[in-house]
mmCIF file of C-alpha atoms in Angstrom:
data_model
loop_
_atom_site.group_PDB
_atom_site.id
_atom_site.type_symbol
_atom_site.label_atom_id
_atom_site.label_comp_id
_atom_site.label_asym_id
_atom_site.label_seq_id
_atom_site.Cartn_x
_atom_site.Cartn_y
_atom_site.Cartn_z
ATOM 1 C CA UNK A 550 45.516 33.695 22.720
ATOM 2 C CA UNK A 551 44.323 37.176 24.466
ATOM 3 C CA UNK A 552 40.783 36.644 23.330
ATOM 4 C CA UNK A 553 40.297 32.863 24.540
ATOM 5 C CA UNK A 554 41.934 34.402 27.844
ATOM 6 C CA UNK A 555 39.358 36.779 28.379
ATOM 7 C CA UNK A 556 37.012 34.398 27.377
ATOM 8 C CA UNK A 557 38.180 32.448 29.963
ATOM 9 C CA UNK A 558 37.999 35.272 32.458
ATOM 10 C CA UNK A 559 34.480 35.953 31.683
ATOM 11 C CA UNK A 560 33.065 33.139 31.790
ATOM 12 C CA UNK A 561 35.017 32.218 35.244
ATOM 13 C CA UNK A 562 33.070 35.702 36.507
ATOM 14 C CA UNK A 563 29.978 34.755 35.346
ATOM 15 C CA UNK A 564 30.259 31.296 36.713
ATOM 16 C CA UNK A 565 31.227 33.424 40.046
ATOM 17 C CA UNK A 566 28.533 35.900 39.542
ATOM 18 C CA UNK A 567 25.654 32.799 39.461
ATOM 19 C CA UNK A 568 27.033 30.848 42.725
ATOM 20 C CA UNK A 569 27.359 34.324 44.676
ATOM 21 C CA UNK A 570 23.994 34.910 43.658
ATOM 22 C CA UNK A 571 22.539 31.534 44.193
ATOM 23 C CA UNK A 572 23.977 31.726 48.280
ATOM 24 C CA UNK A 573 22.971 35.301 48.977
ATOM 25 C CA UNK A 574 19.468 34.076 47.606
ATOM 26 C CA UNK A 575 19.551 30.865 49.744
ATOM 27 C CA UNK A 576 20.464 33.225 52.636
ATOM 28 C CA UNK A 577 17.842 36.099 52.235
ATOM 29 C CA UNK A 578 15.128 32.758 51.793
ATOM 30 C CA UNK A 579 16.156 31.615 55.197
ATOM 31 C CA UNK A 580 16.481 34.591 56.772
ATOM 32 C CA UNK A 581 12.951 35.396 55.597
ATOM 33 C CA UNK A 582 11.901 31.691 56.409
ATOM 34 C CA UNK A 583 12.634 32.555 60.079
ATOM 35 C CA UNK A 584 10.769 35.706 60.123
ATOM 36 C CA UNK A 585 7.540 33.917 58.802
ATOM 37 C CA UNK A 586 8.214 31.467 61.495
ATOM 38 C CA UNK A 587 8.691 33.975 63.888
ATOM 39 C CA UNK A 588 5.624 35.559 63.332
ATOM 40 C CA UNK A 589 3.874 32.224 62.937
ATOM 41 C CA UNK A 590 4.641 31.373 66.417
ATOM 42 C CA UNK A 591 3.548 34.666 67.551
ATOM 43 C CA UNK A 592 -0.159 34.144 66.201
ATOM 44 C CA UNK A 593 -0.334 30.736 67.205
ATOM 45 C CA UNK A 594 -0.199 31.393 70.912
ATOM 46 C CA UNK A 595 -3.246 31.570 72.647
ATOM 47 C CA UNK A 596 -1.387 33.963 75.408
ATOM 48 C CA UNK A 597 1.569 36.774 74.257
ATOM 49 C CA UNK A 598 4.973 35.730 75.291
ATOM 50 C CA UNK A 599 7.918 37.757 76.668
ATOM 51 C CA UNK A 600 11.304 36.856 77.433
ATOM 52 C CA UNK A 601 12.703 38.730 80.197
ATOM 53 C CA UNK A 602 16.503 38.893 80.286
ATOM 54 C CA UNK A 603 18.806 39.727 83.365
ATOM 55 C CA UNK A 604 22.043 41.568 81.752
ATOM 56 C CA UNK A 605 25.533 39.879 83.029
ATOM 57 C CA UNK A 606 25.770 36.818 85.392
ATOM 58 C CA UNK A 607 28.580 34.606 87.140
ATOM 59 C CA UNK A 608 32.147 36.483 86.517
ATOM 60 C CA UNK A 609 30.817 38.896 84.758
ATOM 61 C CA UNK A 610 29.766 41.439 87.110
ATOM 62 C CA UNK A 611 28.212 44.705 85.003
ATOM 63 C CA UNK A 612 28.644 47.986 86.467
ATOM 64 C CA UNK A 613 29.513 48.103 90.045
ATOM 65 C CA UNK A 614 27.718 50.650 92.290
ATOM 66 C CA UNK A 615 28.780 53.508 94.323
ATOM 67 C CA UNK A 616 27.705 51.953 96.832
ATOM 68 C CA UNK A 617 29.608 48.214 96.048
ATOM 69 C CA UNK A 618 26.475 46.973 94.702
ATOM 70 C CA UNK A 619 27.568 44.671 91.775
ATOM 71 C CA UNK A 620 24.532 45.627 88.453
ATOM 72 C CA UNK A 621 24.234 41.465 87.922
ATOM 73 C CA UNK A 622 22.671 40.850 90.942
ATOM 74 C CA UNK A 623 20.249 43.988 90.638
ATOM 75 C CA UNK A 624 18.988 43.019 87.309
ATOM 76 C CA UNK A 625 18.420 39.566 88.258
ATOM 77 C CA UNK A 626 16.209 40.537 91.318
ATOM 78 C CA UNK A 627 14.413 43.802 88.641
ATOM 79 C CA UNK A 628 13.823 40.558 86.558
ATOM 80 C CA UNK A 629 12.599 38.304 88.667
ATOM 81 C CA UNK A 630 9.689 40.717 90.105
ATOM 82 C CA UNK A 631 9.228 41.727 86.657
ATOM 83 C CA UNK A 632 8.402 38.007 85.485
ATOM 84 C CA UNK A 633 6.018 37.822 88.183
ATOM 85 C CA UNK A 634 4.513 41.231 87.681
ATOM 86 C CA UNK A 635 4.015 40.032 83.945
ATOM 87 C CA UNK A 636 2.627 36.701 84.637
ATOM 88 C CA UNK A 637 0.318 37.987 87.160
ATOM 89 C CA UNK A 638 -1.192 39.711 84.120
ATOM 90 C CA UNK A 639 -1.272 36.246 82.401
ATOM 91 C CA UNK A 640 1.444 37.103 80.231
ATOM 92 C CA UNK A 641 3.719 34.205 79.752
ATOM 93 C CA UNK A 642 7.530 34.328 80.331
ATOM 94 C CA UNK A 643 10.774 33.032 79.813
ATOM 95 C CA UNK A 644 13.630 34.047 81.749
ATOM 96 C CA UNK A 645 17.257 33.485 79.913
ATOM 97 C CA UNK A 646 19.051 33.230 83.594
ATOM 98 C CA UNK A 647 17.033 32.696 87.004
ATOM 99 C CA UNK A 648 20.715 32.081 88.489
ATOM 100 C CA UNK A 649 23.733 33.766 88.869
ATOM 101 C CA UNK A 650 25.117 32.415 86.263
ATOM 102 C CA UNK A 651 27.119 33.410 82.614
ATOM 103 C CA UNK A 652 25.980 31.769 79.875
ATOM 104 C CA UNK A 653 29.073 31.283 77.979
ATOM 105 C CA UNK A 654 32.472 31.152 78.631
ATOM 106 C CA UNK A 655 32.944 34.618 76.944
ATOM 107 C CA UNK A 656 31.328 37.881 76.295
ATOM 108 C CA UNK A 657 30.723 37.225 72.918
ATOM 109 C CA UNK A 658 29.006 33.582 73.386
ATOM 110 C CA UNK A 659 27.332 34.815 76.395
ATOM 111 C CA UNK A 660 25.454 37.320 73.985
ATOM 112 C CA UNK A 661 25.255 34.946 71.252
ATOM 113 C CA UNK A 662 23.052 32.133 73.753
ATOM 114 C CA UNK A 663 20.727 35.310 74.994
ATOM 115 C CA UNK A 664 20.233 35.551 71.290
ATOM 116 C CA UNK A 665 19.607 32.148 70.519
ATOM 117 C CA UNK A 666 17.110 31.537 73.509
ATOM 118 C CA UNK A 667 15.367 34.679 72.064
ATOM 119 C CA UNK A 668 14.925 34.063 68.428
ATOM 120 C CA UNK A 669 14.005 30.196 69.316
ATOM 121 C CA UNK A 670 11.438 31.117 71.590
ATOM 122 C CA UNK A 671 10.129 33.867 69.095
ATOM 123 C CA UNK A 672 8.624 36.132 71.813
ATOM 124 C CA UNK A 673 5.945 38.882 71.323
ATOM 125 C CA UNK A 674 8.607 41.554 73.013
ATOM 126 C CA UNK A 675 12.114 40.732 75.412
ATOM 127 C CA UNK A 676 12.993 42.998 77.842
ATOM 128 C CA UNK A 677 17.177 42.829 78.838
ATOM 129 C CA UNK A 678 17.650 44.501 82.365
ATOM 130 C CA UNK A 679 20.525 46.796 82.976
ATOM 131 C CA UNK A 680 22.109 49.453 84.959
ATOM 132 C CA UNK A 681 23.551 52.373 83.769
ATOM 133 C CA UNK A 682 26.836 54.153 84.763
ATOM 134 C CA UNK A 683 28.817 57.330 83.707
ATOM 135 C CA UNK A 684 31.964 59.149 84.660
ATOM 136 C CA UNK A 685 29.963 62.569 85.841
ATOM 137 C CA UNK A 686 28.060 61.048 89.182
ATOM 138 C CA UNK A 687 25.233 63.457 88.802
ATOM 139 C CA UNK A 688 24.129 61.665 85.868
ATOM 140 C CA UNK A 689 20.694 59.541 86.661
ATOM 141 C CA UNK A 690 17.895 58.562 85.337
ATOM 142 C CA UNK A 691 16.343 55.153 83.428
ATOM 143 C CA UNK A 692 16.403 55.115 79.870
ATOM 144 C CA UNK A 693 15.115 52.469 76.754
ATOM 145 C CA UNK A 694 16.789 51.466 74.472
ATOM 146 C CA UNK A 695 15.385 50.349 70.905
ATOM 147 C CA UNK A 696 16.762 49.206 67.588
ATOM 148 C CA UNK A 697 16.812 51.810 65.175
ATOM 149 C CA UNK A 698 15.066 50.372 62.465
ATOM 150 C CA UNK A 699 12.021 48.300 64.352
ATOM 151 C CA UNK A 700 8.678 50.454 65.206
ATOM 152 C CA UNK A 701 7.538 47.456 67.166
ATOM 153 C CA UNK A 702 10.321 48.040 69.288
ATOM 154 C CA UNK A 703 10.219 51.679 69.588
ATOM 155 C CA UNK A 704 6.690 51.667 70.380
ATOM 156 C CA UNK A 705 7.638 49.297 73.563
ATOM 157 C CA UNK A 706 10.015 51.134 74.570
ATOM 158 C CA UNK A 707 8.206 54.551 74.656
ATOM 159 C CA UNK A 708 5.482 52.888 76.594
ATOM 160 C CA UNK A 709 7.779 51.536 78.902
ATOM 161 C CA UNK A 710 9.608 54.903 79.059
ATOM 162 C CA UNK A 711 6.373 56.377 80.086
ATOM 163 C CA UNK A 712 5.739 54.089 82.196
ATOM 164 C CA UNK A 713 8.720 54.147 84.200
ATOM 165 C CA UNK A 714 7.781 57.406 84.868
ATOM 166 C CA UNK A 715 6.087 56.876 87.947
ATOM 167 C CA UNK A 716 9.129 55.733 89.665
ATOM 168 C CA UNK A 717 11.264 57.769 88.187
ATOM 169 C CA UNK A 718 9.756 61.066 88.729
ATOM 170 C CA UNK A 719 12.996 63.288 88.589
ATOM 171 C CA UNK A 720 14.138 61.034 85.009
ATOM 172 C CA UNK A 721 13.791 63.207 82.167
ATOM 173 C CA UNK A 722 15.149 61.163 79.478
ATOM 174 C CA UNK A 723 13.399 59.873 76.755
ATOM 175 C CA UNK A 724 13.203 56.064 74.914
ATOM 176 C CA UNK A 725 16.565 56.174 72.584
ATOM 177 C CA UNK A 726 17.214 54.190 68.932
ATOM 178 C CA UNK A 727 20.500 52.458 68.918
ATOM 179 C CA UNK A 728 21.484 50.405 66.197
ATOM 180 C CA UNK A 729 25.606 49.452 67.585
ATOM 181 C CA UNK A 730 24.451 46.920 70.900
ATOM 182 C CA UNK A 731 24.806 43.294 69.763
ATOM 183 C CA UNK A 732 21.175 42.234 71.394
ATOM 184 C CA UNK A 733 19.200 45.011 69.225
ATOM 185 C CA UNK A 734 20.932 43.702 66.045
ATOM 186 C CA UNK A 735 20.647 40.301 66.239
ATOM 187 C CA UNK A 736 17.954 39.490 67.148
ATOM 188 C CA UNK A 737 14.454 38.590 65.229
ATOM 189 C CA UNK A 738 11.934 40.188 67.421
ATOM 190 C CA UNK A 739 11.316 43.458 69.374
ATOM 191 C CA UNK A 740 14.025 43.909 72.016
ATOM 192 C CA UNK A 741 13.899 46.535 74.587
ATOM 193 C CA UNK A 742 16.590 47.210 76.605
ATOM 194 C CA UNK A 743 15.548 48.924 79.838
ATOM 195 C CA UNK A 744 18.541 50.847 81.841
ATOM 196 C CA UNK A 745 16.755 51.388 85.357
ATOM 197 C CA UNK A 746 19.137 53.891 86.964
ATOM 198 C CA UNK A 747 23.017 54.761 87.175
ATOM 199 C CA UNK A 748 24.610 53.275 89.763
ATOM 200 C CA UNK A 749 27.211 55.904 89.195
ATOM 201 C CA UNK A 750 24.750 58.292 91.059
ATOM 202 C CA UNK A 751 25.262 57.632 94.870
ATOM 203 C CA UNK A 752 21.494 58.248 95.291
ATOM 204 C CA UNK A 753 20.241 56.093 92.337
ATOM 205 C CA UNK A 754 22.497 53.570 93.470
ATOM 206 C CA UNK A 755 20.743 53.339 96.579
ATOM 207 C CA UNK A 756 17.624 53.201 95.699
ATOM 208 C CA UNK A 757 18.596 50.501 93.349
ATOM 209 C CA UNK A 758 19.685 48.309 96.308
ATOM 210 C CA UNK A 759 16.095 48.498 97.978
ATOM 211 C CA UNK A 760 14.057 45.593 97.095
ATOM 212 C CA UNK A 761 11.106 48.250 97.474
ATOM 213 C CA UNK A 762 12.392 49.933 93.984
ATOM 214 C CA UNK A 763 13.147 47.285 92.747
ATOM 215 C CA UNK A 764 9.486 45.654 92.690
ATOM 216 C CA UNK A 765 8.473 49.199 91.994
ATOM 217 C CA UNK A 766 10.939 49.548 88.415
ATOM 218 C CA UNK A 767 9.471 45.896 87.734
ATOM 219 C CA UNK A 768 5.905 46.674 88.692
ATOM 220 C CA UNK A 769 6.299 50.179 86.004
ATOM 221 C CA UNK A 770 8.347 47.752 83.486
ATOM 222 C CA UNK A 771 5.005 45.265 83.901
ATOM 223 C CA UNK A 772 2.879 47.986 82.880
ATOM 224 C CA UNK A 773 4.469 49.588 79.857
ATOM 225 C CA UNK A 774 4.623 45.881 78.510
ATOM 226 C CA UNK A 775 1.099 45.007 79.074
ATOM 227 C CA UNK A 776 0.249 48.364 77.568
ATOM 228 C CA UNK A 777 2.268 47.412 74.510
ATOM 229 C CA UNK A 778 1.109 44.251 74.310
ATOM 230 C CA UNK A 779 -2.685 45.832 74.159
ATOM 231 C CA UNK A 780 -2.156 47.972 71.624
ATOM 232 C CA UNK A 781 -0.584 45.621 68.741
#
Protein backbone atom coordinates (compact mmCIF):
# COMPACT_ATOMS: atom_id res chain seq x y z
CA UNK A 1 0.00 0.00 0.00
CA UNK A 2 3.07 2.54 0.87
CA UNK A 3 4.66 1.90 -2.47
CA UNK A 4 1.46 2.44 -4.81
CA UNK A 5 1.13 5.67 -2.49
CA UNK A 6 4.26 7.05 -3.42
CA UNK A 7 3.69 6.00 -6.70
CA UNK A 8 0.85 7.95 -6.62
CA UNK A 9 2.69 10.93 -5.21
CA UNK A 10 5.19 10.87 -7.88
CA UNK A 11 3.53 10.67 -10.55
CA UNK A 12 0.95 13.53 -9.23
CA UNK A 13 4.51 15.72 -9.02
CA UNK A 14 5.55 14.91 -12.20
CA UNK A 15 2.20 15.54 -13.71
CA UNK A 16 2.67 19.02 -11.65
CA UNK A 17 6.20 19.42 -12.67
CA UNK A 18 5.07 19.22 -16.74
CA UNK A 19 1.97 21.80 -16.46
CA UNK A 20 4.22 24.29 -14.29
CA UNK A 21 6.64 23.95 -16.90
CA UNK A 22 4.42 24.07 -19.87
CA UNK A 23 2.87 27.83 -18.39
CA UNK A 24 6.17 29.34 -17.36
CA UNK A 25 7.23 28.34 -21.03
CA UNK A 26 4.00 29.80 -22.55
CA UNK A 27 4.80 32.90 -20.43
CA UNK A 28 8.60 33.47 -21.18
CA UNK A 29 7.28 32.84 -25.26
CA UNK A 30 4.99 35.76 -24.85
CA UNK A 31 6.92 37.80 -22.95
CA UNK A 32 9.63 37.37 -25.59
CA UNK A 33 6.88 37.63 -28.39
CA UNK A 34 6.34 41.23 -27.17
CA UNK A 35 9.88 42.16 -27.11
CA UNK A 36 10.32 41.06 -30.85
CA UNK A 37 7.29 43.10 -31.45
CA UNK A 38 8.55 45.82 -29.64
CA UNK A 39 11.54 46.07 -31.45
CA UNK A 40 9.73 45.34 -34.69
CA UNK A 41 7.79 48.43 -34.35
CA UNK A 42 10.80 50.32 -33.52
CA UNK A 43 12.54 49.50 -37.00
CA UNK A 44 9.55 49.86 -38.89
CA UNK A 45 9.12 53.56 -38.29
CA UNK A 46 10.37 55.76 -40.73
CA UNK A 47 10.76 58.59 -37.79
CA UNK A 48 11.91 57.53 -33.84
CA UNK A 49 9.09 57.79 -31.45
CA UNK A 50 8.97 59.04 -27.83
CA UNK A 51 6.35 59.07 -25.38
CA UNK A 52 6.54 61.88 -23.10
CA UNK A 53 4.76 61.39 -19.78
CA UNK A 54 3.56 64.16 -17.26
CA UNK A 55 3.87 62.43 -13.60
CA UNK A 56 0.41 62.80 -11.46
CA UNK A 57 -2.83 64.47 -12.76
CA UNK A 58 -6.49 65.30 -11.45
CA UNK A 59 -6.56 64.48 -7.46
CA UNK A 60 -3.46 63.44 -7.40
CA UNK A 61 -1.39 66.37 -6.88
CA UNK A 62 2.61 65.19 -6.58
CA UNK A 63 4.77 67.16 -4.45
CA UNK A 64 3.56 70.51 -3.51
CA UNK A 65 6.03 73.45 -3.62
CA UNK A 66 7.39 75.79 -1.14
CA UNK A 67 6.02 78.10 -2.77
CA UNK A 68 2.15 76.33 -3.13
CA UNK A 69 3.00 75.29 -6.50
CA UNK A 70 1.26 71.85 -6.89
CA UNK A 71 4.37 69.29 -9.10
CA UNK A 72 1.19 68.04 -11.55
CA UNK A 73 0.72 71.10 -13.09
CA UNK A 74 4.61 71.79 -13.52
CA UNK A 75 5.25 68.58 -15.23
CA UNK A 76 2.42 68.94 -17.48
CA UNK A 77 3.59 72.44 -18.74
CA UNK A 78 7.85 70.74 -18.67
CA UNK A 79 5.95 68.21 -20.95
CA UNK A 80 4.17 70.02 -23.09
CA UNK A 81 7.28 72.34 -24.25
CA UNK A 82 9.19 69.26 -24.25
CA UNK A 83 6.79 67.55 -26.94
CA UNK A 84 7.17 70.51 -28.97
CA UNK A 85 10.88 70.91 -28.49
CA UNK A 86 11.04 67.14 -29.68
CA UNK A 87 8.79 67.41 -32.58
CA UNK A 88 10.40 70.46 -33.78
CA UNK A 89 13.32 68.08 -34.28
CA UNK A 90 10.90 65.78 -36.23
CA UNK A 91 10.79 63.40 -33.55
CA UNK A 92 7.36 62.03 -33.14
CA UNK A 93 5.42 62.01 -29.80
CA UNK A 94 2.85 60.74 -27.74
CA UNK A 95 1.80 62.35 -24.70
CA UNK A 96 -0.02 59.89 -21.97
CA UNK A 97 -2.03 63.12 -20.43
CA UNK A 98 -2.30 66.65 -22.30
CA UNK A 99 -5.00 67.39 -19.42
CA UNK A 100 -5.20 67.59 -15.96
CA UNK A 101 -6.38 64.59 -15.58
CA UNK A 102 -5.66 60.92 -13.50
CA UNK A 103 -5.79 58.14 -15.43
CA UNK A 104 -7.27 55.72 -13.12
CA UNK A 105 -9.23 55.79 -10.27
CA UNK A 106 -6.17 54.73 -8.13
CA UNK A 107 -2.50 54.97 -7.83
CA UNK A 108 -1.92 51.67 -8.81
CA UNK A 109 -4.21 51.71 -12.16
CA UNK A 110 -3.08 55.13 -12.83
CA UNK A 111 0.53 53.56 -13.21
CA UNK A 112 -0.68 50.50 -14.73
CA UNK A 113 -2.54 52.74 -17.98
CA UNK A 114 0.96 54.92 -18.25
CA UNK A 115 2.31 51.45 -18.69
CA UNK A 116 -0.02 50.16 -21.03
CA UNK A 117 -0.01 53.34 -23.36
CA UNK A 118 3.82 52.81 -23.26
CA UNK A 119 4.42 49.24 -24.10
CA UNK A 120 1.44 49.52 -26.87
CA UNK A 121 2.93 52.31 -28.49
CA UNK A 122 6.48 50.62 -28.27
CA UNK A 123 8.45 53.92 -28.26
CA UNK A 124 12.20 54.39 -29.13
CA UNK A 125 12.68 56.10 -25.40
CA UNK A 126 9.67 57.71 -22.75
CA UNK A 127 10.52 60.35 -20.72
CA UNK A 128 8.05 60.62 -17.21
CA UNK A 129 8.35 64.28 -15.79
CA UNK A 130 8.68 64.84 -12.12
CA UNK A 131 9.62 67.01 -9.31
CA UNK A 132 11.62 66.18 -6.60
CA UNK A 133 11.22 66.95 -2.84
CA UNK A 134 13.13 66.21 0.47
CA UNK A 135 12.85 66.98 4.14
CA UNK A 136 16.40 69.08 4.26
CA UNK A 137 15.27 72.34 1.98
CA UNK A 138 18.78 72.87 0.81
CA UNK A 139 18.55 69.87 -1.18
CA UNK A 140 18.30 70.79 -5.19
CA UNK A 141 19.20 69.77 -8.13
CA UNK A 142 17.61 67.52 -11.31
CA UNK A 143 18.41 64.06 -11.42
CA UNK A 144 17.61 60.74 -14.02
CA UNK A 145 16.50 58.08 -13.20
CA UNK A 146 17.14 54.63 -15.12
CA UNK A 147 16.31 50.98 -14.67
CA UNK A 148 19.04 49.13 -13.36
CA UNK A 149 19.37 46.51 -15.71
CA UNK A 150 18.70 48.43 -19.31
CA UNK A 151 21.95 50.20 -21.00
CA UNK A 152 19.55 51.72 -23.46
CA UNK A 153 18.13 53.44 -20.70
CA UNK A 154 21.14 54.43 -18.88
CA UNK A 155 22.69 55.76 -21.86
CA UNK A 156 19.47 58.25 -22.17
CA UNK A 157 19.57 59.19 -19.14
CA UNK A 158 23.29 60.20 -18.90
CA UNK A 159 22.80 62.20 -22.01
CA UNK A 160 19.97 63.82 -20.67
CA UNK A 161 21.82 64.31 -17.35
CA UNK A 162 24.41 66.10 -19.30
CA UNK A 163 22.30 67.82 -20.95
CA UNK A 164 20.38 69.30 -18.30
CA UNK A 165 23.40 70.71 -17.37
CA UNK A 166 23.05 73.86 -18.97
CA UNK A 167 20.16 74.83 -16.91
CA UNK A 168 21.15 73.44 -14.09
CA UNK A 169 24.52 74.82 -13.63
CA UNK A 170 24.79 74.59 -9.72
CA UNK A 171 23.21 70.51 -10.06
CA UNK A 172 25.89 68.22 -9.33
CA UNK A 173 24.16 65.01 -9.35
CA UNK A 174 24.63 62.41 -11.62
CA UNK A 175 22.00 59.94 -13.84
CA UNK A 176 20.99 57.17 -11.01
CA UNK A 177 19.90 53.15 -11.63
CA UNK A 178 16.83 52.29 -9.74
CA UNK A 179 15.29 49.11 -10.07
CA UNK A 180 12.10 49.62 -7.00
CA UNK A 181 9.77 52.54 -9.18
CA UNK A 182 6.85 50.70 -10.81
CA UNK A 183 7.38 52.66 -14.40
CA UNK A 184 11.20 51.39 -14.72
CA UNK A 185 10.02 47.79 -14.05
CA UNK A 186 7.29 47.38 -16.06
CA UNK A 187 7.73 48.54 -18.74
CA UNK A 188 9.20 47.07 -22.27
CA UNK A 189 11.25 49.90 -23.50
CA UNK A 190 13.80 52.50 -22.24
CA UNK A 191 12.18 54.72 -19.59
CA UNK A 192 13.80 57.72 -18.23
CA UNK A 193 12.53 59.37 -15.51
CA UNK A 194 13.69 63.00 -15.38
CA UNK A 195 13.31 64.82 -11.74
CA UNK A 196 13.80 68.62 -12.85
CA UNK A 197 14.30 70.27 -9.45
CA UNK A 198 13.04 70.01 -5.68
CA UNK A 199 10.38 71.99 -5.00
CA UNK A 200 11.41 71.52 -1.43
CA UNK A 201 14.17 74.17 -2.21
CA UNK A 202 12.44 77.65 -1.97
CA UNK A 203 14.73 78.78 -4.84
CA UNK A 204 14.28 75.71 -7.15
CA UNK A 205 10.78 75.97 -6.50
CA UNK A 206 10.70 79.22 -7.99
CA UNK A 207 12.35 78.84 -10.76
CA UNK A 208 10.20 75.90 -11.43
CA UNK A 209 7.11 78.18 -11.53
CA UNK A 210 8.65 80.41 -14.43
CA UNK A 211 7.46 79.33 -17.71
CA UNK A 212 11.05 80.67 -18.83
CA UNK A 213 12.66 77.40 -16.99
CA UNK A 214 10.38 75.58 -17.77
CA UNK A 215 10.86 75.80 -21.75
CA UNK A 216 14.49 75.96 -20.79
CA UNK A 217 14.42 72.16 -18.65
CA UNK A 218 12.28 71.05 -21.83
CA UNK A 219 14.47 72.69 -24.42
CA UNK A 220 17.84 70.68 -22.36
CA UNK A 221 15.42 67.46 -21.98
CA UNK A 222 14.91 67.93 -26.11
CA UNK A 223 18.48 67.79 -26.54
CA UNK A 224 19.76 64.91 -24.47
CA UNK A 225 16.93 62.88 -26.33
CA UNK A 226 17.82 63.82 -29.76
CA UNK A 227 21.40 63.13 -28.79
CA UNK A 228 20.35 59.67 -27.69
CA UNK A 229 18.34 59.06 -30.33
CA UNK A 230 21.59 59.82 -32.75
CA UNK A 231 23.72 57.68 -31.28
CA UNK A 232 21.69 54.19 -31.28
Amino acid sequence: MREKIKIIGAIMFLFCLIIGCAFGGEALYDHMERGEATAGNAKSRNTPLVIVDAGHGGKDSGKVGTNEVLEKDINLKIAAALKNELEKRDIEVVMTREDDERLGDTQTEDLKERVSIINDSAPDLTVSIHQNSYHEASVHGSQAFYFTHSAEAKSAAEMIQKAMESVDEQGTREAKANDTYYLLKKTEVPVVIMECGFLSNYEEAEKLATEEYQQAVAEAIAEGVAKYLESR
